[in-house]
Amino acid sequence: MLLNNLVPVIMKFKKLLGPAIWISVLFMGSAFNALAQKQKTINLLSKENAPQWRGYGAETLPPGWVISNNMLWVDNDKINEKVNDVSYKGSRDIIFSGQEFEYFELTIDWKIGKGGNSGIFYHVKEGYGGPSNISPEYQLIDDENYARMHSNLKDYNAQFGAKNPEQLQDWQKTGADYAMHPADERKKVLHPAGSWNTTKIVVAPGRVEHWLNGVKIVSFNPDSEDWQARKKAGKWAKSTNYGTFKTGYIGLQYHGSSLWFRNIKIKPLK
């Protein structure tokens, strides 16, 4: 009954506006609907999207990675058991291959094993060895225990001239834009290994933000002279392709530890 009553009103409104204006109204409505649809939050672990996760350069998830109970996780013991499995071709890092993203807001809950190390990549492109060679990374690591449990950290950091190479450097700690922009340790609230944390990454025109447990801890302009100077002065000095892609896949790093991810959601911003 309500719909029938509205029809005469709509027809009268259409007549008053005239054909040209009416078409404009319809066009604007369609454009608004298209924009709203494009900005809709996407659950990357939904029933429809979960099968789109696979290894970097592979057709399936690497051995050890599992999607179950609305969670994406990797059992380090199972990966070690399968390390010589020649049937799997591809990286141990994984990507969401369902869609490439340019500007977005990504949120993800995660926890990591004691002494663990991982990362969240964006603007990932395949064909370059691995995401870490070319893609910006939101660092995930056990700040408290990693250095104590990994003696090889000293040799790794020594090559960059670190004053205390046996310690995690500020650009290596959780929340950092890895090897580029350290997190603000004064603001950072990091729950310990084995506990859930929530990360948000915002990538917008001229602005990238890293959030941890509701607090913004990194902000920078990826198109600035400062960004270029940091790249030339640090780890990526000889990595020509690092940070050059402005669209690409979302990726998660396997770096020798057990990991758990849930509530992986992304909202395109353009």
Coordinates of C-alpha atoms in Angstrom, one line a residue:
M1 CA 0.0 0.0 0.0
L2 CA 2.8 2.4 0.9
L3 CA 4.6 1.8 -2.4
N4 CA 1.3 2.4 -4.4
N5 CA 0.8 5.7 -2.6
L6 CA 4.3 6.8 -3.5
V7 CA 4.1 6.2 -7.2
P8 CA 1.9 9.3 -8.0
V9 CA 4.2 11.4 -5.8
I10 CA 7.2 10.2 -7.7
M11 CA 5.6 10.8 -11.1
K12 CA 4.5 14.3 -10.1
F13 CA 8.0 15.1 -8.8
K14 CA 9.5 13.8 -12.1
K15 CA 7.1 16.0 -14.2
L16 CA 8.0 19.1 -12.2
L17 CA 11.7 18.6 -12.5
G18 CA 11.7 18.0 -16.2
P19 CA 13.5 15.3 -18.2
A20 CA 17.0 16.8 -18.0
I21 CA 17.0 17.5 -14.3
W22 CA 15.4 14.1 -13.5
I23 CA 18.1 12.3 -15.4
S24 CA 20.7 14.3 -13.4
V25 CA 19.0 13.2 -10.2
L26 CA 19.1 9.6 -11.2
F27 CA 22.7 9.9 -12.3
M28 CA 23.8 11.4 -9.0
G29 CA 21.9 8.7 -7.1
S30 CA 23.6 6.0 -9.1
A31 CA 27.0 7.6 -8.6
F32 CA 26.4 7.9 -4.8
N33 CA 25.3 4.2 -4.7
A34 CA 28.5 3.2 -6.7
L35 CA 30.7 5.2 -4.3
A36 CA 29.0 3.7 -1.2
Q37 CA 29.4 0.2 -2.7
K38 CA 33.1 0.9 -3.4
Q39 CA 33.7 2.2 0.2
K40 CA 31.9 -0.8 1.7
T41 CA 34.0 -2.7 4.3
I42 CA 35.2 -6.0 3.0
N43 CA 35.7 -9.0 5.3
L44 CA 38.8 -10.8 3.9
L45 CA 38.0 -13.9 5.9
S46 CA 34.3 -14.2 4.8
K47 CA 33.1 -17.4 3.2
E48 CA 33.4 -15.8 -0.2
N49 CA 36.9 -14.2 0.3
A50 CA 38.7 -16.8 2.4
P51 CA 39.6 -19.0 -0.6
Q52 CA 41.4 -16.0 -2.2
W53 CA 44.3 -16.3 0.3
R54 CA 47.3 -18.1 -1.2
G55 CA 51.0 -18.2 -1.0
Y56 CA 53.0 -15.4 -2.8
G57 CA 53.7 -16.8 -6.2
A58 CA 51.7 -19.9 -5.5
E59 CA 48.2 -21.3 -6.2
T60 CA 47.4 -22.5 -2.7
L61 CA 48.2 -21.7 0.9
P62 CA 51.6 -22.8 2.0
P63 CA 51.8 -25.9 4.3
G64 CA 51.1 -25.0 7.9
W65 CA 48.7 -22.1 7.1
V66 CA 45.1 -22.8 8.0
I67 CA 41.8 -20.9 7.7
S68 CA 39.3 -22.1 10.2
N69 CA 36.8 -20.7 12.8
N70 CA 37.0 -17.2 11.1
M71 CA 40.8 -17.2 11.8
L72 CA 43.9 -17.4 9.6
W73 CA 46.8 -18.9 11.4
V74 CA 50.1 -20.7 10.9
D75 CA 51.5 -23.5 13.0
N76 CA 55.3 -23.2 13.0
D77 CA 55.8 -26.9 13.9
K78 CA 53.7 -28.0 10.8
I79 CA 55.7 -25.7 8.6
N80 CA 58.9 -27.2 9.8
E81 CA 57.6 -30.6 9.1
K82 CA 56.8 -29.6 5.6
V83 CA 60.0 -27.6 4.9
N84 CA 61.2 -30.2 2.4
D85 CA 57.8 -30.7 0.7
V86 CA 58.7 -30.3 -2.9
S87 CA 55.0 -30.5 -4.0
Y88 CA 54.5 -26.9 -2.8
K89 CA 55.8 -24.2 -5.1
G90 CA 55.9 -20.6 -3.8
S91 CA 56.7 -18.4 -0.9
R92 CA 55.8 -19.0 2.7
D93 CA 54.4 -15.5 2.9
I94 CA 50.8 -15.2 1.9
I95 CA 48.6 -12.7 0.0
F96 CA 44.9 -11.9 -0.4
S97 CA 44.7 -12.3 -4.2
G98 CA 41.0 -11.4 -4.6
Q99 CA 41.6 -7.7 -5.2
E100 CA 44.3 -5.1 -5.4
F101 CA 43.9 -1.9 -3.2
E102 CA 45.2 1.6 -3.6
Y103 CA 43.8 3.7 -0.8
F104 CA 42.2 1.9 2.1
E105 CA 41.7 1.4 5.8
L106 CA 42.8 -2.0 7.0
T107 CA 42.1 -3.4 10.4
I108 CA 43.3 -6.8 11.7
D109 CA 43.6 -8.6 15.0
W110 CA 46.8 -10.5 15.5
K111 CA 48.9 -12.4 18.1
I112 CA 52.3 -13.8 17.8
G113 CA 54.3 -16.6 19.4
K114 CA 57.1 -15.8 21.9
G115 CA 60.1 -14.4 20.2
G116 CA 58.1 -14.2 17.0
N117 CA 58.5 -11.9 14.0
S118 CA 56.1 -11.1 11.2
G119 CA 54.6 -8.2 9.2
I120 CA 51.6 -6.9 7.3
F121 CA 52.4 -5.8 3.7
Y122 CA 50.4 -3.7 1.3
H123 CA 50.8 -2.7 -2.4
V124 CA 52.2 -6.2 -3.0
K125 CA 53.1 -7.2 -6.5
E126 CA 54.2 -10.7 -7.5
G127 CA 57.3 -11.6 -9.4
Y128 CA 59.9 -10.0 -7.1
G129 CA 61.1 -12.8 -4.9
G130 CA 58.8 -11.9 -2.0
P131 CA 56.7 -9.0 -0.5
S132 CA 59.5 -7.8 1.7
N133 CA 61.6 -6.9 -1.3
I134 CA 59.3 -4.2 -2.6
S135 CA 56.3 -3.6 -0.3
P136 CA 55.9 -1.3 2.7
E137 CA 55.5 -3.3 6.0
Y138 CA 53.8 -2.7 9.2
Q139 CA 56.1 -4.6 11.6
L140 CA 54.8 -7.2 14.0
I141 CA 57.3 -8.7 16.5
D142 CA 57.7 -9.7 20.1
D143 CA 59.4 -6.5 21.2
E144 CA 60.1 -8.0 24.7
N145 CA 61.8 -11.3 23.8
Y146 CA 63.0 -11.3 20.2
A147 CA 66.5 -10.0 20.7
R148 CA 67.1 -12.4 23.7
M149 CA 66.0 -15.4 21.7
H150 CA 67.8 -14.6 18.4
S151 CA 71.6 -14.2 18.7
N152 CA 71.9 -13.6 14.9
L153 CA 70.2 -10.2 15.3
K154 CA 73.6 -8.7 16.3
D155 CA 75.3 -9.6 13.0
Y156 CA 72.2 -8.5 11.0
N157 CA 72.1 -5.1 12.7
A158 CA 75.9 -4.6 12.5
Q159 CA 75.7 -4.2 8.7
F160 CA 73.6 -1.0 9.2
G161 CA 76.1 0.5 11.7
A162 CA 73.8 0.1 14.8
K163 CA 75.4 1.3 18.0
N164 CA 73.8 -1.6 20.0
P165 CA 73.3 -4.3 17.3
E166 CA 72.3 -6.9 19.8
Q167 CA 69.2 -5.0 20.5
L168 CA 66.1 -4.4 18.4
Q169 CA 66.4 -1.1 16.7
D170 CA 63.5 1.4 16.8
W171 CA 62.7 0.7 13.1
Q172 CA 62.4 -3.0 13.8
K173 CA 59.8 -2.8 16.6
T174 CA 56.1 -3.5 16.4
G175 CA 54.1 -0.8 14.6
A176 CA 57.1 0.6 12.7
D177 CA 57.0 1.2 9.0
Y178 CA 59.8 -1.3 8.8
A179 CA 63.2 0.2 8.2
M180 CA 61.7 3.6 7.4
H181 CA 59.6 5.2 10.2
P182 CA 59.8 4.1 13.8
A183 CA 56.7 3.9 16.0
D184 CA 56.2 6.5 18.7
E185 CA 57.2 4.4 21.7
R186 CA 55.8 6.9 24.1
K187 CA 52.3 6.3 22.8
K188 CA 52.5 2.6 22.0
V189 CA 50.5 0.0 24.0
L190 CA 51.6 -3.5 22.9
H191 CA 50.1 -6.6 24.5
P192 CA 52.7 -9.3 25.1
A193 CA 53.3 -12.4 22.9
G194 CA 50.4 -14.8 22.9
S195 CA 47.8 -11.9 23.5
W196 CA 45.6 -10.3 20.9
N197 CA 46.5 -6.9 19.5
T198 CA 44.6 -4.8 17.0
T199 CA 46.3 -3.0 14.1
K200 CA 44.9 -0.4 11.7
I201 CA 46.7 0.8 8.6
V202 CA 45.4 3.9 6.7
V203 CA 46.7 4.6 3.2
A204 CA 45.3 7.8 1.7
P205 CA 46.6 10.4 -0.8
G206 CA 49.8 11.8 0.7
R207 CA 49.3 10.1 4.1
V208 CA 49.9 6.7 5.7
E209 CA 49.0 6.0 9.3
H210 CA 49.9 3.1 11.6
W211 CA 47.6 2.5 14.6
L212 CA 48.0 0.0 17.4
N213 CA 45.3 -0.9 19.9
G214 CA 43.4 2.3 19.2
V215 CA 46.4 4.7 19.2
K216 CA 48.1 6.3 16.2
I217 CA 51.8 5.6 16.5
V218 CA 53.2 6.4 13.0
S219 CA 52.2 9.0 10.3
F220 CA 54.1 10.0 7.2
N221 CA 53.8 11.2 3.6
P222 CA 55.0 8.5 1.2
D223 CA 55.3 11.1 -1.6
S224 CA 57.6 13.4 0.4
E225 CA 61.3 14.3 0.0
D226 CA 61.8 13.0 3.6
W227 CA 60.5 9.5 2.5
Q228 CA 62.9 9.5 -0.4
A229 CA 65.8 10.5 1.9
R230 CA 65.0 7.7 4.3
K231 CA 64.9 5.2 1.5
K232 CA 68.3 6.3 0.1
A233 CA 69.9 6.3 3.6
G234 CA 68.8 3.0 5.0
K235 CA 68.0 -0.6 4.3
W236 CA 66.3 0.1 1.0
A237 CA 69.1 2.1 -0.6
K238 CA 69.8 -0.5 -3.2
S239 CA 66.2 -1.7 -3.6
T240 CA 65.1 0.2 -6.7
N241 CA 61.5 -1.1 -6.6
Y242 CA 60.8 -0.7 -2.9
G243 CA 57.7 1.4 -2.3
T244 CA 57.3 2.3 -5.9
F245 CA 53.9 0.5 -6.4
K246 CA 50.8 2.5 -5.5
T247 CA 48.4 -0.3 -5.7
G248 CA 48.6 -4.0 -4.9
Y249 CA 47.7 -7.0 -2.7
I250 CA 47.6 -7.2 1.1
G251 CA 50.1 -9.7 2.4
L252 CA 51.1 -11.4 5.7
Q253 CA 54.7 -12.5 6.4
Y254 CA 55.9 -15.8 7.7
H255 CA 59.2 -15.3 9.4
G256 CA 59.7 -18.5 11.5
S257 CA 57.1 -18.2 14.2
S258 CA 53.5 -19.2 14.8
L259 CA 50.9 -16.5 14.0
W260 CA 47.2 -15.9 14.4
F261 CA 45.0 -13.4 12.5
R262 CA 41.3 -12.6 12.7
N263 CA 38.8 -9.8 11.9
I264 CA 40.8 -8.9 8.7
K265 CA 38.7 -6.1 7.2
I266 CA 39.5 -3.5 4.6
K267 CA 37.5 -0.4 3.5
P268 CA 38.6 1.0 0.1
L269 CA 38.9 4.8 0.4
K270 CA 38.8 5.6 -3.3

